[in-house]
Structure formats: structure tokens, C-alpha cells
């Protein structure tokens, strides 16, 4: 080996840190339960590294909250959940599953979406080879026009499921509603629900019934009681965010209040002041000419940039908290650095805590505030948080 010193890697610090609040998650799960009733199964959607929170940390936290069903977008993500879940947990792949992974998935009792006849045939073959039943959810086309079995193929699909009942556990009949978070889309959602029922009636006529019906994500689960059925695939609200102002407003109408916020953000994101600089009036800050000091000012250098999931679109727009006060970003977000104005904040020192998302003293930065000032969707911001930022669970 060359001269690499053998220092414990845990001693080396990352440029920022993420904290995950277990009490916040517990209260979000309780609220979802309260909202949807006791019967339906909650499948926690933990795709995209648990919306950026980290699968490795978030799945065990969900298990502590009594969740046992997890939905992901790929076999790779299923593997990530499998590593940290318990034997009595269920994992469901809603998205990409390559044929060559079928046997692995069946062997591990992982459930998966099927939306074409070829996949049913492959499933029979793979289940035969593995010597186990495959657990499938038949996803049907109701008007979303993404994935989904067309109604013309439903008879044949049911026939295949009937003939191969020894190899296939027909666990679910499902669809995805296209944009239930916006009330203006509800005419489309209602049409999807009518079409979904046509598929279900065909299954009833043939007496080949799925064990579970599920069509709702957070938005439909909160706003359309008939959409709750046997299981809900719930993502965004578990992380403590409302899917949209419409869904929040409908909640207020339902409980007949003008304000109420039972959802709590689980994530906080923090770093430290890296450096401080006095800048003379008329000087530019950072690259190019996008920010010129309007007066003598003091700026703090923050050791994060777009490579760390802090979007470049926040240049000259976003803000952070230092000493509980708002410090506006000045200039462009660089790959690994950005600058904020701290002229008005007394006594800022190198190493002082900087809050990017979360609370500091009496102030806080919400995730939705990013979408307010940079038009960045909550989901996009969260799911782009790099997996390598260290996480800590706050009890
Ligand atoms: C992401 C996703 C969900 C969860 O949606 P939320 O709005 O986060 O609750 C549910 N179903 C499918 C198919 C999804 O892709």
C-alpha cells in the first residue's frame, strides 16, 4: 500500500448532515391512519431512496411505526429495502423489473406489478424454475397511459391467471390515478375509477379475484374515500408534506377549520459556516457578475452546492438560517459552494450552524418554500438529496 494513513473513516466529516425525526414520522403515520380508517393496508412508498431520506434509515423507522408493506420503483430498490427490513415485511415493485431479475424477485417473495401478457407467461416459467409462487399485482390501464394492461387483454390475462394458479398468487388489482393532488383533475380521476371497476367486474364474472384492490396514493387517499379500498400506496404525506394546496384545503373543509397542520416534516438538513469575508460596495461575489455588493457587506461561505443537491436555480433567490435569522443567497450556487449575506447578523463565526431545511431558534425553512421561490417541486428537491450525506435518527 502507498502512504494512505489508516484513519478511522468515521472521523472524516461530510460537508453537511441530515437529521430524521422519529417522533415526526410517528405522528404522520398516526394522522394517515386516522384519515383513512383502520381497515386498509398502508404501503409506504419508499422509492428514490425514500424520497431522498435514505432507505437504509427510513425503512427501519417506518417499521418502528408499525408499517410492514413497502413500495418501490425497481428491483434494485427492492434489494435496498430487503437489506434492512424484517422477515414479515412485504415489498412491492411498481416499476421496472428486468426479466433476468424475475427469479431473484420470486425467490425473495417480492411482489411486483404486471401489465402485459408476456410478463404473465414469463412469470409462470420463472416461478416453475424457482419452485415458489410469484406474487403479482395486475396493473390495468384506466386512462393514465403510462403502464397498465389494456382492457382488450384482460380476458386473456384472467385466463392465464386461472390456468396457472399454482404458480401465481393474484395479490392485487391496481391502477395509478393521474394527478389526484389537483382538484381540476378530478373529472379525469373519476373516469379512471369507473374504468377500474370495469376491470374488477370482469374479474368477478370469471371468479378470478385479486386479494387486494388498490388505486390511491396520498392525494386520492385523503380526498376520495371510495379510492381507499384495501390498500393505499402512501408516499409524500409520510415525509410530512402535503401533496398540494388543494389536498390541504380539502382537509380543512372536511374538519371544518381554517387552519390545522397535523403533518410534520421528518427531515432537517444542516451544515456550518466555512468562511467569512468582508466585501466592499461595488465588488462582485462569486463567479461572473450575477451579484454586485450594493453596500459594504459581510458574506458567509457555505460548503455546499448543486453537486450536493442544492439546486443551482436557488442562485440569488434562496436563503438559509444562521443564528435563527434569514441569510439570503448572493450570487450563483457553485458546484460545492455558495455565499450568503450575513451583514445584518451579529457575531457570526466560522463553524456556526447553518440550516438549509428545518428549524433554528424561532425560524424555519420548509421544503415547500423551495417550490415557492424556485418553482422546484418538493419531490424533486427531496429525491435529489445525495445518498452519501450522513443521516442521523432523532428520537
Ligand atoms: C410515487 C407513487 C405513489 C406515492 O405517491 P404520493 O403522492 O407520494 O403518495 C403511489 N403509487 C405509485 C404508482 C407511485 O409511483
XYZ file of C-alpha atoms and ligand atoms in Angstrom:
410
model
C 0.000 0.000 0.000
C 1.099 3.557 -0.594
C 1.160 6.038 2.238
C -2.579 6.184 2.966
C -2.883 6.837 6.687
C -5.120 4.366 8.474
C -7.511 6.870 9.996
C -10.980 5.735 11.055
C -13.233 6.836 8.202
C -15.975 7.902 10.585
C -13.677 10.690 11.783
C -13.794 12.371 8.396
C -16.652 14.793 8.096
C -19.047 15.276 5.240
C -19.914 18.827 4.146
C -23.454 18.593 5.542
C -25.745 16.351 7.602
C -29.345 15.210 7.592
C -31.454 14.553 10.678
C -34.589 12.392 10.564
C -37.186 12.834 13.282
C -38.793 9.610 14.506
C -41.500 11.441 16.530
C -42.453 13.389 13.394
C -42.802 10.172 11.415
C -44.820 8.557 14.195
C -47.280 11.416 14.227
C -47.546 11.431 10.413
C -48.320 7.703 10.357
C -50.909 8.202 13.107
C -52.519 11.024 11.142
C -52.663 8.949 7.934
C -54.254 6.105 9.886
C -56.775 8.488 11.372
C -57.579 9.920 7.961
C -58.027 6.654 6.030
C -59.524 4.470 8.760
C -58.375 1.242 10.349
C -59.090 -1.268 7.602
C -56.819 -0.526 4.632
C -53.189 -1.624 4.494
C -50.697 1.230 4.320
C -47.958 0.516 1.821
C -45.212 3.050 2.470
C -43.773 4.295 -0.814
C -40.004 4.414 -0.347
C -38.877 4.746 -3.951
C -35.969 7.046 -4.862
C -34.042 6.350 -1.665
C -37.175 7.025 0.404
C -37.776 10.379 -1.322
C -34.152 11.246 -0.582
C -34.441 10.492 3.133
C -32.389 7.253 2.825
C -33.946 3.802 2.546
C -31.438 2.397 4.994
C -32.660 4.704 7.767
C -36.247 5.351 6.784
C -37.432 1.739 6.424
C -36.400 0.778 9.987
C -38.069 3.978 11.228
C -41.285 3.000 9.403
C -41.100 -0.489 10.894
C -40.954 1.132 14.338
C -44.177 2.907 13.398
C -45.853 -0.404 12.593
C -45.528 -0.293 8.794
C -44.878 -3.642 7.118
C -45.572 -3.024 3.442
C -43.159 -1.113 1.213
C -43.470 0.049 -2.388
C -40.503 0.761 -4.627
C -39.854 1.589 -8.276
C -37.333 -1.086 -9.271
C -35.793 -4.415 -8.341
C -32.657 -2.548 -7.300
C -34.697 -0.512 -4.803
C -36.422 -3.709 -3.637
C -32.998 -5.097 -2.836
C -32.161 -1.982 -0.797
C -35.346 -2.440 1.260
C -34.758 -6.180 1.619
C -31.388 -5.471 3.259
C -32.974 -3.507 6.106
C -36.487 -4.920 6.573
C -37.747 -7.812 8.704
C -38.902 -11.264 7.534
C -42.587 -10.373 7.973
C -42.323 -7.270 5.749
C -43.688 -7.171 2.220
C -42.020 -5.405 -0.698
C -43.792 -4.424 -3.917
C -42.118 -3.270 -7.138
C -44.335 -0.791 -9.003
C -41.896 -0.086 -11.828
C -39.030 -1.583 -13.782
C -38.295 -5.259 -13.340
C -35.970 -6.807 -15.900
C -36.799 -10.355 -16.980
C -33.448 -11.596 -15.768
C -34.310 -10.428 -12.225
C -37.633 -12.318 -12.125
C -36.275 -15.410 -10.433
C -34.445 -13.372 -7.795
C -37.633 -11.450 -7.061
C -39.814 -14.561 -6.817
C -37.249 -16.336 -4.664
C -37.357 -13.434 -2.153
C -41.197 -13.286 -2.150
C -41.080 -9.773 -3.570
C -44.355 -8.677 -5.144
C -44.415 -6.934 -8.494
C -46.615 -5.153 -10.977
C -47.559 -6.976 -14.189
C -49.036 -5.016 -17.067
C -48.615 -7.229 -20.111
C -49.410 -10.796 -21.109
C -45.810 -11.670 -21.885
C -44.819 -10.934 -18.291
C -47.525 -13.321 -17.030
C -46.069 -16.084 -19.227
C -42.520 -15.293 -18.091
C -43.748 -15.330 -14.507
C -45.134 -18.857 -14.857
C -41.817 -20.074 -16.261
C -39.748 -18.324 -13.611
C -41.974 -19.495 -10.735
C -41.706 -23.055 -12.013
C -37.910 -22.813 -12.070
C -37.693 -21.270 -8.602
C -40.271 -23.620 -7.136
C -42.235 -20.823 -5.477
C -45.395 -18.897 -6.254
C -44.911 -15.465 -7.769
C -46.916 -12.716 -6.063
C -48.246 -10.263 -8.629
C -50.311 -7.112 -8.829
C -52.096 -6.708 -12.139
C -51.886 -3.064 -13.104
C -54.640 -2.058 -15.506
C -54.943 0.807 -17.971
C -57.598 3.245 -16.815
C -56.510 6.389 -18.652
C -53.143 7.301 -17.168
C -51.486 5.958 -20.291
C -48.241 5.037 -18.629
C -48.048 1.354 -17.707
C -51.241 -0.707 -17.466
C -52.851 -3.706 -19.149
C -55.326 -2.651 -21.883
C -58.895 -3.862 -21.336
C -58.813 -5.881 -24.579
C -56.200 -8.130 -22.975
C -57.984 -8.586 -19.659
C -59.844 -11.774 -20.577
C -56.705 -13.492 -21.689
C -54.825 -12.266 -18.616
C -57.520 -13.677 -16.324
C -57.479 -16.937 -18.226
C -53.694 -17.189 -17.758
C -54.009 -16.452 -14.053
C -56.682 -19.132 -13.701
C -54.702 -21.791 -15.547
C -51.543 -21.031 -13.592
C -52.928 -20.557 -10.103
C -50.279 -22.990 -8.849
C -47.561 -20.586 -9.889
C -49.146 -17.179 -9.444
C -50.656 -15.552 -6.374
C -53.006 -12.911 -7.821
C -52.461 -10.493 -4.946
C -53.602 -7.178 -6.287
C -55.598 -5.390 -8.975
C -54.333 -1.838 -9.228
C -54.011 1.350 -11.210
C -52.443 4.767 -10.687
C -54.560 7.906 -10.707
C -53.176 10.699 -12.824
C -52.832 13.784 -10.681
C -55.318 13.427 -7.822
C -53.482 16.216 -5.952
C -55.171 18.783 -8.189
C -58.930 19.170 -7.895
C -59.142 20.274 -11.516
C -58.028 16.746 -12.499
C -60.787 15.018 -10.583
C -63.077 14.647 -13.587
C -60.278 12.560 -15.106
C -59.697 10.633 -11.878
C -63.394 9.748 -11.612
C -63.335 8.365 -15.152
C -60.310 6.271 -14.215
C -62.185 4.861 -11.237
C -65.140 3.875 -13.463
C -62.767 2.097 -15.835
C -61.003 0.386 -12.952
C -64.349 -1.032 -11.835
C -64.939 -2.441 -15.306
C -61.759 -4.487 -14.933
C -62.811 -5.596 -11.479
C -66.227 -6.682 -12.748
C -64.578 -8.806 -15.429
C -62.544 -10.496 -12.722
C -65.709 -11.062 -10.687
C -67.515 -12.602 -13.656
C -64.642 -15.002 -14.218
C -64.411 -15.652 -10.467
C -60.692 -14.898 -10.501
C -60.455 -12.323 -7.793
C -57.446 -10.395 -6.550
C -56.923 -10.408 -2.776
C -56.455 -6.632 -2.723
C -57.693 -3.667 -4.692
C -55.552 -0.538 -4.592
C -55.568 2.652 -6.633
C -54.817 5.529 -4.260
C -51.654 7.420 -3.401
C -51.631 10.115 -0.673
C -53.825 12.584 -2.562
C -56.635 10.263 -3.576
C -56.422 8.554 -0.195
C -57.048 11.839 1.553
C -59.641 13.331 -0.781
C -61.644 10.434 -2.300
C -62.939 7.957 0.312
C -64.060 5.385 -2.329
C -60.487 5.264 -3.600
C -59.139 3.857 -0.337
C -60.222 0.257 -0.989
C -57.996 -2.462 0.573
C -54.600 -0.781 0.432
C -53.093 2.667 -0.177
C -49.673 3.436 -1.566
C -48.708 6.374 0.573
C -45.584 8.445 -0.017
C -45.367 12.212 0.370
C -47.534 12.586 3.483
C -45.393 10.138 5.477
C -42.474 12.505 4.932
C -44.686 15.225 6.369
C -45.605 17.213 3.281
C -48.994 17.979 1.810
C -49.284 16.796 -1.798
C -50.732 20.171 -2.813
C -52.668 23.189 -1.504
C -55.858 21.576 -2.870
C -55.445 18.487 -0.716
C -54.696 20.632 2.324
C -57.734 22.820 1.710
C -59.986 19.800 1.314
C -58.703 18.548 4.650
C -59.658 21.879 6.250
C -63.121 21.693 4.731
C -63.523 18.138 5.979
C -62.664 19.026 9.565
C -64.365 22.430 9.333
C -61.396 24.503 10.484
C -59.465 27.395 8.982
C -56.087 26.004 9.868
C -54.665 22.759 11.165
C -51.321 21.206 10.473
C -51.013 17.655 11.677
C -48.200 16.771 9.247
C -44.636 17.331 10.418
C -41.533 17.429 8.268
C -39.279 14.479 9.097
C -36.105 15.793 7.516
C -33.726 18.588 8.539
C -30.587 19.489 6.617
C -27.703 21.346 8.203
C -24.156 22.455 7.609
C -21.719 25.038 9.062
C -20.223 28.392 8.109
C -16.985 27.577 6.295
C -15.511 31.043 5.880
C -16.366 34.728 6.267
C -15.487 37.634 4.021
C -15.856 41.410 4.076
C -16.919 42.638 0.639
C -16.648 46.302 -0.436
C -19.539 48.087 -2.107
C -19.393 47.569 -5.892
C -17.417 44.311 -5.737
C -18.863 41.141 -7.274
C -19.433 37.984 -5.229
C -18.506 34.587 -6.687
C -18.446 33.718 -10.383
C -19.311 36.281 -13.044
C -21.361 39.354 -12.391
C -24.624 37.931 -11.106
C -24.240 39.603 -7.689
C -22.713 43.023 -7.022
C -22.453 44.234 -3.440
C -24.921 47.152 -3.045
C -23.012 48.330 0.075
C -20.130 47.176 2.215
C -21.186 43.773 3.389
C -20.197 40.581 5.131
C -20.751 37.239 3.407
C -20.528 33.711 4.766
C -19.280 30.897 2.572
C -21.379 27.701 2.801
C -19.677 24.413 1.856
C -22.430 23.036 -0.375
C -23.530 23.364 -3.960
C -25.568 21.826 -6.733
C -23.428 18.673 -6.554
C -24.868 18.206 -3.053
C -28.490 18.556 -4.137
C -28.690 22.304 -3.501
C -30.232 23.404 -6.774
C -28.492 25.987 -8.950
C -31.928 27.520 -9.518
C -31.664 28.893 -5.955
C -28.909 31.279 -7.106
C -29.696 34.789 -5.845
C -33.089 33.511 -4.604
C -32.872 31.067 -1.756
C -31.945 31.611 1.866
C -30.560 29.747 4.854
C -30.806 30.282 8.610
C -27.871 31.393 10.767
C -28.430 32.332 14.436
C -32.143 31.888 13.681
C -32.052 34.721 11.136
C -32.606 34.564 7.437
C -29.454 34.959 5.286
C -30.099 35.453 1.587
C -28.026 33.739 -1.070
C -25.849 36.140 -3.032
C -24.554 35.072 -6.402
C -24.589 31.722 -8.133
C -24.774 28.339 -6.444
C -21.458 26.701 -7.422
C -20.760 23.001 -7.610
C -19.605 22.841 -3.969
C -20.017 26.348 -2.518
C -22.368 29.254 -2.233
C -22.374 32.567 -0.418
C -24.967 34.217 1.806
C -25.319 37.762 3.126
C -24.768 37.924 6.899
C -24.202 41.675 7.182
C -27.268 42.013 9.434
C -26.440 39.054 11.696
C -24.177 39.901 14.612
C -21.277 37.760 15.707
C -21.330 35.097 13.002
C -18.281 32.844 13.366
C -16.702 30.111 11.306
C -18.285 26.808 12.338
C -21.677 28.297 13.256
C -24.622 26.084 12.365
C -26.375 26.763 9.048
C -29.884 25.389 8.473
C -30.803 24.623 4.861
C -34.060 22.836 5.695
C -35.533 22.869 9.168
C -35.844 24.922 12.298
C -33.387 27.205 14.058
C -34.478 29.243 17.059
C -37.881 30.712 16.121
C -37.450 30.472 12.386
C -37.762 27.637 9.933
C -37.276 26.770 6.277
C -39.838 24.388 4.889
C -39.366 22.207 1.833
C -42.344 23.803 0.138
C -40.669 27.200 0.462
C -38.241 25.998 -2.206
C -41.078 25.446 -4.629
C -42.413 28.900 -3.771
C -39.280 30.747 -4.713
C -37.589 28.465 -7.205
C -40.538 26.618 -8.652
C -38.897 23.385 -7.657
C -41.251 20.612 -6.742
C -40.990 19.199 -3.249
C -40.471 15.702 -4.582
C -37.715 16.799 -6.888
C -35.799 18.605 -4.170
C -36.050 15.721 -1.716
C -35.333 12.900 -4.122
C -32.189 14.644 -5.302
C -30.633 14.792 -1.862
C -27.460 12.750 -2.277
C -27.380 9.324 -0.662
C -23.912 9.959 0.774
C -24.894 12.784 3.146
C -24.755 11.259 6.644
C -28.143 10.684 8.308
C -28.981 10.573 11.971
C -32.254 9.475 13.543
C -33.535 11.873 16.206
C -35.600 10.082 18.858
C -44.917 7.535 -6.118
C -46.123 6.682 -6.221
C -47.075 6.669 -5.198
C -46.995 7.578 -3.971
O -47.420 8.854 -4.288
P -47.511 10.009 -3.149
O -48.185 11.125 -3.836
O -46.120 10.338 -2.776
O -48.289 9.456 -2.026
C -48.139 5.789 -5.311
N -48.280 4.979 -6.388
C -47.383 4.979 -7.398
C -47.592 4.068 -8.552
C -46.286 5.824 -7.347
O -45.411 5.834 -8.358
